[in-house]
PDB file of N, CA and C in Angstrom:
ATOM      1  N   MET A 260     -70.611   5.870 -27.561  1.00 60.00           N
ATOM      2  CA  MET A 260     -71.446   4.511 -28.471  1.00 60.00           C
ATOM      3  C   MET A 260     -70.482   3.399 -27.647  1.00 60.00           C
ATOM      4  N   ASP A 261     -70.356   3.448 -26.605  1.00 82.00           N
ATOM      5  CA  ASP A 261     -70.164   1.780 -26.144  1.00 82.00           C
ATOM      6  C   ASP A 261     -71.641   1.359 -25.707  1.00 82.00           C
ATOM      7  N   LYS A 262     -72.524   2.255 -24.879  1.00 86.00           N
ATOM      8  CA  LYS A 262     -73.530   1.763 -24.800  1.00 86.00           C
ATOM      9  C   LYS A 262     -73.946   1.436 -25.427  1.00 86.00           C
ATOM     10  N   LYS A 263     -74.705   1.921 -27.009  1.00 88.00           N
ATOM     11  CA  LYS A 263     -75.098   1.564 -27.113  1.00 88.00           C
ATOM     12  C   LYS A 263     -74.390  -0.405 -27.955  1.00 88.00           C
ATOM     13  N   ASN A 264     -73.138  -0.073 -28.581  1.00 90.00           N
ATOM     14  CA  ASN A 264     -73.172  -1.674 -28.657  1.00 90.00           C
ATOM     15  C   ASN A 264     -73.594  -2.669 -27.610  1.00 90.00           C
ATOM     16  N   ALA A 265     -73.489  -2.502 -26.315  1.00 90.00           N
ATOM     17  CA  ALA A 265     -73.456  -3.111 -25.331  1.00 90.00           C
ATOM     18  C   ALA A 265     -74.957  -3.421 -25.003  1.00 90.00           C
ATOM     19  N   LEU A 266     -75.799  -2.245 -25.990  1.00 91.00           N
ATOM     20  CA  LEU A 266     -77.040  -2.918 -25.888  1.00 91.00           C
ATOM     21  C   LEU A 266     -77.455  -3.906 -26.856  1.00 91.00           C
ATOM     22  N   ARG A 267     -76.230  -3.757 -27.893  1.00 92.00           N
ATOM     23  CA  ARG A 267     -77.094  -4.785 -28.884  1.00 92.00           C
ATOM     24  C   ARG A 267     -76.961  -5.645 -28.490  1.00 92.00           C
ATOM     25  N   ALA A 268     -75.148  -6.063 -28.119  1.00 93.00           N
ATOM     26  CA  ALA A 268     -74.874  -7.343 -27.747  1.00 93.00           C
ATOM     27  C   ALA A 268     -75.308  -8.219 -26.958  1.00 93.00           C
ATOM     28  N   GLY A 269     -76.311  -7.294 -25.970  1.00 93.00           N
ATOM     29  CA  GLY A 269     -77.523  -7.868 -25.301  1.00 93.00           C
ATOM     30  C   GLY A 269     -78.578  -7.667 -25.896  1.00 93.00           C
ATOM     31  N   ALA A 270     -78.863  -7.518 -26.235  1.00 94.00           N
ATOM     32  CA  ALA A 270     -80.073  -7.681 -27.132  1.00 94.00           C
ATOM     33  C   ALA A 270     -80.125  -9.050 -27.895  1.00 94.00           C
ATOM     34  N   LEU A 271     -79.481  -9.405 -28.388  1.00 94.00           N
ATOM     35  CA  LEU A 271     -78.884  -9.960 -29.628  1.00 94.00           C
ATOM     36  C   LEU A 271     -78.378 -11.454 -28.816  1.00 94.00           C
ATOM     37  N   ALA A 272     -77.753 -11.547 -27.830  1.00 95.00           N
ATOM     38  CA  ALA A 272     -78.205 -13.365 -26.421  1.00 95.00           C
ATOM     39  C   ALA A 272     -79.079 -13.052 -26.278  1.00 95.00           C
ATOM     40  N   ALA A 273     -79.897 -12.429 -25.521  1.00 94.00           N
ATOM     41  CA  ALA A 273     -81.261 -12.387 -25.190  1.00 94.00           C
ATOM     42  C   ALA A 273     -82.285 -13.300 -26.415  1.00 94.00           C
ATOM     43  N   GLY A 274     -82.024 -12.490 -27.627  1.00 92.00           N
ATOM     44  CA  GLY A 274     -82.997 -12.732 -28.605  1.00 92.00           C
ATOM     45  C   GLY A 274     -82.303 -14.299 -28.921  1.00 92.00           C
ATOM     46  N   THR A 275     -81.144 -14.636 -29.202  1.00 94.00           N
ATOM     47  CA  THR A 275     -81.163 -15.252 -29.521  1.00 94.00           C
ATOM     48  C   THR A 275     -81.351 -17.008 -28.066  1.00 94.00           C
ATOM     49  N   THR A 276     -81.461 -16.506 -26.803  1.00 92.00           N
ATOM     50  CA  THR A 276     -81.526 -17.344 -26.147  1.00 92.00           C
ATOM     51  C   THR A 276     -83.111 -17.800 -25.814  1.00 92.00           C
ATOM     52  N   LEU A 277     -83.484 -17.091 -26.403  1.00 90.00           N
ATOM     53  CA  LEU A 277     -85.603 -17.425 -26.247  1.00 90.00           C
ATOM     54  C   LEU A 277     -85.809 -18.135 -27.198  1.00 90.00           C
ATOM     55  N   MET A 278     -84.733 -17.907 -28.446  1.00 89.00           N
ATOM     56  CA  MET A 278     -85.238 -18.421 -30.023  1.00 89.00           C
ATOM     57  C   MET A 278     -85.009 -19.666 -29.963  1.00 89.00           C
ATOM     58  N   MET A 279     -83.008 -20.061 -28.618  1.00 86.00           N
ATOM     59  CA  MET A 279     -83.061 -21.527 -28.660  1.00 86.00           C
ATOM     60  C   MET A 279     -84.067 -22.404 -27.867  1.00 86.00           C
ATOM     61  N   LEU A 280     -85.095 -22.128 -26.456  1.00 83.00           N
ATOM     62  CA  LEU A 280     -85.631 -22.202 -25.919  1.00 83.00           C
ATOM     63  C   LEU A 280     -86.969 -22.591 -26.607  1.00 83.00           C
ATOM     64  N   LEU A 281     -87.335 -21.736 -27.444  1.00 82.00           N
ATOM     65  CA  LEU A 281     -88.877 -21.689 -28.058  1.00 82.00           C
ATOM     66  C   LEU A 281     -88.381 -23.018 -28.960  1.00 82.00           C
ATOM     67  N   MET A 282     -87.366 -22.982 -29.766  1.00 80.00           N
ATOM     68  CA  MET A 282     -87.142 -24.330 -30.644  1.00 80.00           C
ATOM     69  C   MET A 282     -86.743 -25.517 -29.943  1.00 80.00           C
ATOM     70  N   SER A 283     -86.171 -25.164 -28.688  1.00 74.00           N
ATOM     71  CA  SER A 283     -85.946 -26.688 -28.317  1.00 74.00           C
ATOM     72  C   SER A 283     -87.288 -27.244 -27.260  1.00 74.00           C
ATOM     73  N   SER A 284     -88.108 -28.410 -27.552  1.00 68.00           N
ATOM     74  CA  SER A 284     -89.654 -28.733 -27.164  1.00 68.00           C
ATOM     75  C   SER A 284     -89.233 -29.661 -26.267  1.00 68.00           C
ATOM     76  N   PRO A 285     -89.071 -29.039 -24.726  1.00 67.00           N
ATOM     77  CA  PRO A 285     -89.252 -30.569 -24.393  1.00 67.00           C
ATOM     78  C   PRO A 285     -89.847 -31.632 -23.769  1.00 67.00           C
ATOM     79  N   ALA A 286     -90.681 -31.246 -24.824  1.00 63.00           N
ATOM     80  CA  ALA A 286     -92.772 -31.764 -24.464  1.00 63.00           C
ATOM     81  C   ALA A 286     -92.658 -32.836 -25.255  1.00 63.00           C
ATOM     82  N   SER A 287     -91.745 -33.153 -26.585  1.00 66.00           N
ATOM     83  CA  SER A 287     -91.355 -33.871 -27.285  1.00 66.00           C
ATOM     84  C   SER A 287     -91.014 -35.204 -26.535  1.00 66.00           C
ATOM     85  N   ALA A 288     -90.098 -34.591 -25.223  1.00 68.00           N
ATOM     86  CA  ALA A 288     -89.544 -35.804 -24.942  1.00 68.00           C
ATOM     87  C   ALA A 288     -90.329 -37.136 -24.105  1.00 68.00           C
ATOM     88  N   LEU A 289     -91.626 -36.665 -23.900  1.00 72.00           N
ATOM     89  CA  LEU A 289     -92.335 -37.175 -23.567  1.00 72.00           C
ATOM     90  C   LEU A 289     -92.861 -38.578 -24.359  1.00 72.00           C
ATOM     91  N   THR A 290     -92.875 -38.212 -25.881  1.00 75.00           N
ATOM     92  CA  THR A 290     -93.218 -38.908 -26.848  1.00 75.00           C
ATOM     93  C   THR A 290     -92.063 -40.189 -26.823  1.00 75.00           C
ATOM     94  N   ARG A 291     -92.699 -41.236 -27.440  1.00 76.00           N
ATOM     95  CA  ARG A 291     -91.215 -42.607 -27.791  1.00 76.00           C
ATOM     96  C   ARG A 291     -90.995 -42.885 -29.364  1.00 76.00           C
ATOM     97  N   ASP A 292     -89.974 -42.582 -29.625  1.00 75.00           N
ATOM     98  CA  ASP A 292     -89.500 -42.738 -31.376  1.00 75.00           C
ATOM     99  C   ASP A 292     -89.926 -44.220 -30.959  1.00 75.00           C
ATOM    100  N   ASP A 293     -89.835 -44.810 -32.686  1.00 79.00           N
ATOM    101  CA  ASP A 293     -89.868 -46.260 -33.051  1.00 79.00           C
ATOM    102  C   ASP A 293     -88.484 -46.925 -32.628  1.00 79.00           C
ATOM    103  N   GLY A 294     -88.674 -47.662 -32.426  1.00 80.00           N
ATOM    104  CA  GLY A 294     -87.186 -48.689 -31.389  1.00 80.00           C
ATOM    105  C   GLY A 294     -87.123 -48.084 -30.286  1.00 80.00           C
ATOM    106  N   ASP A 295     -87.493 -47.161 -29.752  1.00 79.00           N
ATOM    107  CA  ASP A 295     -86.634 -46.511 -28.531  1.00 79.00           C
ATOM    108  C   ASP A 295     -86.957 -47.665 -27.105  1.00 79.00           C
ATOM    109  N   ASP A 296     -86.145 -48.508 -26.202  1.00 82.00           N
ATOM    110  CA  ASP A 296     -86.376 -49.546 -25.655  1.00 82.00           C
ATOM    111  C   ASP A 296     -85.723 -48.401 -24.391  1.00 82.00           C
ATOM    112  N   PRO A 297     -85.633 -47.596 -23.486  1.00 81.00           N
ATOM    113  CA  PRO A 297     -84.793 -46.931 -22.457  1.00 81.00           C
ATOM    114  C   PRO A 297     -84.881 -48.258 -21.628  1.00 81.00           C
ATOM    115  N   GLY A 298     -84.363 -47.923 -20.533  1.00 86.00           N
ATOM    116  CA  GLY A 298     -83.126 -49.242 -19.670  1.00 86.00           C
ATOM    117  C   GLY A 298     -84.164 -49.088 -17.982  1.00 86.00           C
ATOM    118  N   PRO A 299     -83.673 -49.622 -17.420  1.00 91.00           N
ATOM    119  CA  PRO A 299     -84.393 -48.770 -16.235  1.00 91.00           C
ATOM    120  C   PRO A 299     -83.171 -47.811 -15.625  1.00 91.00           C
ATOM    121  N   GLY A 300     -84.152 -47.337 -14.943  1.00 90.00           N
ATOM    122  CA  GLY A 300     -83.635 -45.713 -14.058  1.00 90.00           C
ATOM    123  C   GLY A 300     -82.484 -45.721 -13.299  1.00 90.00           C
ATOM    124  N   LEU A 301     -82.019 -44.529 -12.643  1.00 92.00           N
ATOM    125  CA  LEU A 301     -80.923 -45.082 -11.575  1.00 92.00           C
ATOM    126  C   LEU A 301     -81.635 -44.697 -10.839  1.00 92.00           C
ATOM    127  N   SER A 302     -80.841 -44.688  -9.514  1.00 95.00           N
ATOM    128  CA  SER A 302     -81.819 -44.437  -7.938  1.00 95.00           C
ATOM    129  C   SER A 302     -80.901 -43.089  -7.501  1.00 95.00           C
ATOM    130  N   VAL A 303     -81.271 -42.886  -6.394  1.00 95.00           N
ATOM    131  CA  VAL A 303     -80.449 -41.772  -6.565  1.00 95.00           C
ATOM    132  C   VAL A 303     -79.155 -41.613  -5.548  1.00 95.00           C
ATOM    133  N   ILE A 304     -78.828 -42.996  -5.211  1.00 96.00           N
ATOM    134  CA  ILE A 304     -77.156 -43.539  -4.449  1.00 96.00           C
ATOM    135  C   ILE A 304     -76.637 -43.434  -6.063  1.00 96.00           C
ATOM    136  N   GLU A 305     -77.281 -44.152  -6.754  1.00 96.00           N
ATOM    137  CA  GLU A 305     -76.328 -44.469  -8.349  1.00 96.00           C
ATOM    138  C   GLU A 305     -76.079 -42.971  -9.064  1.00 96.00           C
ATOM    139  N   THR A 306     -77.163 -42.356  -8.875  1.00 95.00           N
ATOM    140  CA  THR A 306     -76.664 -41.595  -9.831  1.00 95.00           C
ATOM    141  C   THR A 306     -75.677 -40.103  -8.537  1.00 95.00           C
ATOM    142  N   LEU A 307     -76.112 -40.289  -7.295  1.00 96.00           N
ATOM    143  CA  LEU A 307     -74.961 -39.195  -6.959  1.00 96.00           C
ATOM    144  C   LEU A 307     -73.583 -40.106  -6.733  1.00 96.00           C
ATOM    145  N   GLY A 308     -73.588 -41.600  -7.114  1.00 96.00           N
ATOM    146  CA  GLY A 308     -71.808 -41.889  -7.010  1.00 96.00           C
ATOM    147  C   GLY A 308     -71.658 -41.653  -8.757  1.00 96.00           C
ATOM    148  N   LEU A 309     -71.991 -41.824  -9.686  1.00 96.00           N
ATOM    149  CA  LEU A 309     -71.646 -41.689 -10.983  1.00 96.00           C
ATOM    150  C   LEU A 309     -71.362 -39.831 -11.685  1.00 96.00           C
ATOM    151  N   PHE A 310     -72.131 -38.903 -11.276  1.00 96.00           N
ATOM    152  CA  PHE A 310     -72.065 -37.666 -11.364  1.00 96.00           C
ATOM    153  C   PHE A 310     -71.577 -36.814 -10.149  1.00 96.00           C
ATOM    154  N   VAL A 311     -71.452 -37.372  -9.115  1.00 97.00           N
ATOM    155  CA  VAL A 311     -70.478 -36.540  -8.058  1.00 97.00           C
ATOM    156  C   VAL A 311     -69.324 -36.796  -6.967  1.00 97.00           C
ATOM    157  N   VAL A 312     -69.295 -38.390  -6.955  1.00 97.00           N
ATOM    158  CA  VAL A 312     -68.342 -38.951  -6.402  1.00 97.00           C
ATOM    159  C   VAL A 312     -67.895 -39.326  -7.281  1.00 97.00           C
ATOM    160  N   ALA A 313     -67.665 -39.899  -8.640  1.00 97.00           N
ATOM    161  CA  ALA A 313     -66.848 -40.179  -9.643  1.00 97.00           C
ATOM    162  C   ALA A 313     -66.037 -39.467 -10.106  1.00 97.00           C
ATOM    163  N   PRO A 314     -66.705 -37.738 -10.399  1.00 97.00           N
ATOM    164  CA  PRO A 314     -65.860 -36.779 -10.776  1.00 97.00           C
ATOM    165  C   PRO A 314     -64.632 -36.462  -9.543  1.00 97.00           C
ATOM    166  N   ILE A 315     -65.242 -36.438  -8.475  1.00 98.00           N
ATOM    167  CA  ILE A 315     -64.109 -35.685  -7.372  1.00 98.00           C
ATOM    168  C   ILE A 315     -62.961 -36.957  -7.251  1.00 98.00           C
ATOM    169  N   VAL A 316     -63.202 -38.232  -7.541  1.00 98.00           N
ATOM    170  CA  VAL A 316     -62.704 -39.431  -7.303  1.00 98.00           C
ATOM    171  C   VAL A 316     -61.604 -39.012  -8.013  1.00 98.00           C
ATOM    172  N   LEU A 317     -62.169 -39.277  -9.493  1.00 97.00           N
ATOM    173  CA  LEU A 317     -60.864 -39.081 -10.603  1.00 97.00           C
ATOM    174  C   LEU A 317     -60.176 -37.649 -10.411  1.00 97.00           C
ATOM    175  N   TYR A 318     -61.141 -36.734 -10.226  1.00 97.00           N
ATOM    176  CA  TYR A 318     -59.757 -35.477  -9.661  1.00 97.00           C
ATOM    177  C   TYR A 318     -59.238 -35.759  -8.330  1.00 97.00           C
ATOM    178  N   LEU A 319     -58.708 -36.020  -7.600  1.00 97.00           N
ATOM    179  CA  LEU A 319     -58.411 -36.520  -6.463  1.00 97.00           C
ATOM    180  C   LEU A 319     -56.763 -37.536  -6.914  1.00 97.00           C
ATOM    181  N   ILE A 320     -57.320 -38.189  -8.329  1.00 97.00           N
ATOM    182  CA  ILE A 320     -56.558 -38.968  -8.715  1.00 97.00           C
ATOM    183  C   ILE A 320     -55.480 -38.620  -9.482  1.00 97.00           C
ATOM    184  N   ILE A 321     -55.983 -37.355 -10.351  1.00 96.00           N
ATOM    185  CA  ILE A 321     -55.157 -37.037 -11.183  1.00 96.00           C
ATOM    186  C   ILE A 321     -54.100 -35.765 -10.973  1.00 96.00           C
ATOM    187  N   HIS A 322     -54.596 -35.548  -9.150  1.00 94.00           N
ATOM    188  CA  HIS A 322     -54.358 -34.054  -8.711  1.00 94.00           C
ATOM    189  C   HIS A 322     -53.684 -34.831  -7.889  1.00 94.00           C
ATOM    190  N   GLY A 323     -53.103 -36.510  -7.220  1.00 92.00           N
ATOM    191  CA  GLY A 323     -52.014 -36.705  -6.481  1.00 92.00           C
ATOM    192  C   GLY A 323     -51.699 -36.975  -7.467  1.00 92.00           C
ATOM    193  N   LEU A 324     -51.750 -37.499  -8.894  1.00 91.00           N
ATOM    194  CA  LEU A 324     -50.241 -37.687  -9.973  1.00 91.00           C
ATOM    195  C   LEU A 324     -49.472 -36.353 -10.472  1.00 91.00           C
ATOM    196  N   VAL A 325     -50.162 -35.119 -10.320  1.00 89.00           N
ATOM    197  CA  VAL A 325     -49.703 -34.357 -11.270  1.00 89.00           C
ATOM    198  C   VAL A 325     -48.717 -33.475 -10.196  1.00 89.00           C
ATOM    199  N   MET A 326     -48.818 -33.621  -8.408  1.00 87.00           N
ATOM    200  CA  MET A 326     -48.701 -33.629  -7.458  1.00 87.00           C
ATOM    201  C   MET A 326     -46.836 -34.426  -6.784  1.00 87.00           C
ATOM    202  N   ILE A 327     -47.093 -35.450  -7.549  1.00 86.00           N
ATOM    203  CA  ILE A 327     -46.090 -36.525  -7.104  1.00 86.00           C
ATOM    204  C   ILE A 327     -44.972 -36.515  -8.426  1.00 86.00           C
ATOM    205  N   SER A 328     -45.401 -36.146  -9.124  1.00 83.00           N
ATOM    206  CA  SER A 328     -44.753 -35.895 -10.561  1.00 83.00           C
ATOM    207  C   SER A 328     -43.845 -34.076  -9.743  1.00 83.00           C
ATOM    208  N   ASP A 329     -44.838 -33.522  -9.234  1.00 78.00           N
ATOM    209  CA  ASP A 329     -43.846 -32.002  -9.564  1.00 78.00           C
ATOM    210  C   ASP A 329     -43.251 -32.439  -7.940  1.00 78.00           C
ATOM    211  N   LYS A 330     -43.651 -32.672  -7.547  1.00 64.00           N
ATOM    212  CA  LYS A 330     -42.171 -33.056  -6.285  1.00 64.00           C
ATOM    213  C   LYS A 330     -40.952 -33.605  -6.489  1.00 64.00           C
ATOM    214  N   SER A 331     -41.056 -34.826  -7.217  1.00 60.00           N
ATOM    215  CA  SER A 331     -39.789 -35.432  -7.969  1.00 60.00           C
ATOM    216  C   SER A 331     -38.939 -34.320  -8.714  1.00 60.00           C
ATOM    217  N   HIS A 332     -39.715 -33.500  -9.289  1.00 55.00           N
ATOM    218  CA  HIS A 332     -38.984 -32.700 -10.116  1.00 55.00           C
ATOM    219  C   HIS A 332     -38.662 -31.310  -9.807  1.00 55.00           C
ATOM    220  N   GLN A 333     -38.915 -31.402  -7.875  1.00 56.00           N
ATOM    221  CA  GLN A 333     -38.194 -30.249  -7.453  1.00 56.00           C
ATOM    222  C   GLN A 333     -37.351 -30.328  -6.680  1.00 56.00           C
ATOM    223  N   LYS A 334     -36.604 -31.785  -6.398  1.00 58.00           N
ATOM    224  CA  LYS A 334     -35.970 -32.431  -5.678  1.00 58.00           C
ATOM    225  C   LYS A 334     -34.313 -32.166  -6.868  1.00 58.00           C
ATOM    226  N   LYS A 335     -34.535 -32.802  -8.015  1.00 58.00           N
ATOM    227  CA  LYS A 335     -33.996 -32.658  -9.322  1.00 58.00           C
ATOM    228  C   LYS A 335     -33.110 -31.371 -10.027  1.00 58.00           C
ATOM    229  N   ASP A 336     -33.470 -30.476  -9.499  1.00 54.00           N
ATOM    230  CA  ASP A 336     -33.191 -28.782 -10.160  1.00 54.00           C
ATOM    231  C   ASP A 336     -32.258 -28.189  -9.191  1.00 54.00           C
ATOM    232  N   PRO A 337     -31.264 -28.382 -10.048  1.00 59.00           N
ATOM    233  CA  PRO A 337     -29.512 -27.761  -9.125  1.00 59.00           C
ATOM    234  C   PRO A 337     -29.726 -26.273  -9.730  1.00 59.00           C
ATOM    235  N   THR A 338     -30.178 -25.648 -10.235  1.00 61.00           N
ATOM    236  CA  THR A 338     -30.131 -24.141 -10.720  1.00 61.00           C
ATOM    237  C   THR A 338     -30.368 -23.169  -9.906  1.00 61.00           C
ATOM    238  N   SER A 339     -31.705 -23.339  -9.239  1.00 61.00           N
ATOM    239  CA  SER A 339     -32.081 -22.237  -8.312  1.00 61.00           C
ATOM    240  C   SER A 339     -31.775 -21.875  -6.832  1.00 61.00           C
ATOM    241  N   SER A 340     -31.059 -23.440  -6.578  1.00 59.00           N
ATOM    242  CA  SER A 340     -31.403 -23.974  -5.389  1.00 59.00           C
ATOM    243  C   SER A 340     -30.111 -23.295  -5.013  1.00 59.00           C
ATOM    244  N   ASN A 341     -29.262 -23.418  -5.811  1.00 61.00           N
ATOM    245  CA  ASN A 341     -27.641 -23.386  -4.864  1.00 61.00           C
ATOM    246  C   ASN A 341     -26.785 -21.963  -5.627  1.00 61.00           C
ATOM    247  N   ILE A 342     -27.404 -21.263  -6.058  1.00 64.00           N
ATOM    248  CA  ILE A 342     -26.959 -20.177  -6.564  1.00 64.00           C
ATOM    249  C   ILE A 342     -26.533 -19.124  -5.593  1.00 64.00           C
ATOM    250  N   ALA A 343     -25.476 -18.269  -4.992  1.00 66.00           N
ATOM    251  CA  ALA A 343     -24.874 -17.548  -4.302  1.00 66.00           C
ATOM    252  C   ALA A 343     -25.113 -16.302  -4.799  1.00 66.00           C
ATOM    253  N   THR A 344     -24.968 -14.788  -5.028  1.00 65.00           N
ATOM    254  CA  THR A 344     -25.067 -13.881  -4.803  1.00 65.00           C
ATOM    255  C   THR A 344     -25.097 -12.533  -4.339  1.00 65.00           C
ATOM    256  N   LYS A 345     -23.669 -11.608  -4.200  1.00 67.00           N
ATOM    257  CA  LYS A 345     -23.842 -10.516  -3.355  1.00 67.00           C
ATOM    258  C   LYS A 345     -24.496  -9.173  -4.246  1.00 67.00           C
ATOM    259  N   ALA A 346     -25.139  -9.378  -2.567  1.00 66.00           N
ATOM    260  CA  ALA A 346     -25.568  -7.932  -2.612  1.00 66.00           C
ATOM    261  C   ALA A 346     -24.682  -6.607  -3.186  1.00 66.00           C
ATOM    262  N   GLU A 347     -23.870  -6.312  -2.449  1.00 68.00           N
ATOM    263  CA  GLU A 347     -23.004  -5.109  -2.630  1.00 68.00           C
ATOM    264  C   GLU A 347     -22.792  -5.213  -3.858  1.00 68.00           C
ATOM    265  N   ALA A 348     -22.729  -4.238  -4.708  1.00 63.00           N
ATOM    266  CA  ALA A 348     -22.182  -3.659  -5.797  1.00 63.00           C
ATOM    267  C   ALA A 348     -22.233  -2.292  -6.011  1.00 63.00           C
ATOM    268  N   LYS A 349     -20.631  -2.141  -6.363  1.00 69.00           N
ATOM    269  CA  LYS A 349     -20.016  -0.476  -6.314  1.00 69.00           C
ATOM    270  C   LYS A 349     -19.433  -0.148  -7.108  1.00 69.00           C
ATOM    271  N   SER A 350     -20.104   1.541  -7.791  1.00 68.00           N
ATOM    272  CA  SER A 350     -19.850   1.534  -9.041  1.00 68.00           C
ATOM    273  C   SER A 350     -19.084   3.182  -8.879  1.00 68.00           C
ATOM    274  N   GLU A 351     -17.795   3.122  -9.370  1.00 73.00           N
ATOM    275  CA  GLU A 351     -17.536   4.678  -9.372  1.00 73.00           C
ATOM    276  C   GLU A 351     -17.762   5.577 -10.613  1.00 73.00           C
ATOM    277  N   VAL A 352     -18.154   6.579 -10.621  1.00 71.00           N
ATOM    278  CA  VAL A 352     -18.131   7.730 -11.953  1.00 71.00           C
ATOM    279  C   VAL A 352     -17.611   8.704 -11.524  1.00 71.00           C
ATOM    280  N   LYS A 353     -16.687   9.023 -12.456  1.00 72.00           N
ATOM    281  CA  LYS A 353     -16.035  10.069 -12.292  1.00 72.00           C
ATOM    282  C   LYS A 353     -16.236  10.979 -13.849  1.00 72.00           C
ATOM    283  N   ALA A 354     -16.407  12.124 -13.001  1.00 63.00           N
ATOM    284  CA  ALA A 354     -16.589  13.219 -13.727  1.00 63.00           C
ATOM    285  C   ALA A 354     -15.792  14.510 -14.437  1.00 63.00           C
TER     286      ALA A 354
END
């Protein structure tokens, strides 16, 4: 029964994807709408800076801020680092 459900799910996903591809016509992007006034295009360096370098820099800044706040929390943690436990536990069972 599982193979039948998997086949149905795959057919549904493939059909949905195909219909979405057919309904979205990329050729209509070539015709301009009334009032459409696009600006100048981006160069390769501007595109790489905007879509590659900027997200990496933002990630590194956020990662650094999280690491700084995490390190300061570890120094103030008084509970788990100073607990002494005894390894030997003896129990006597009298029958």
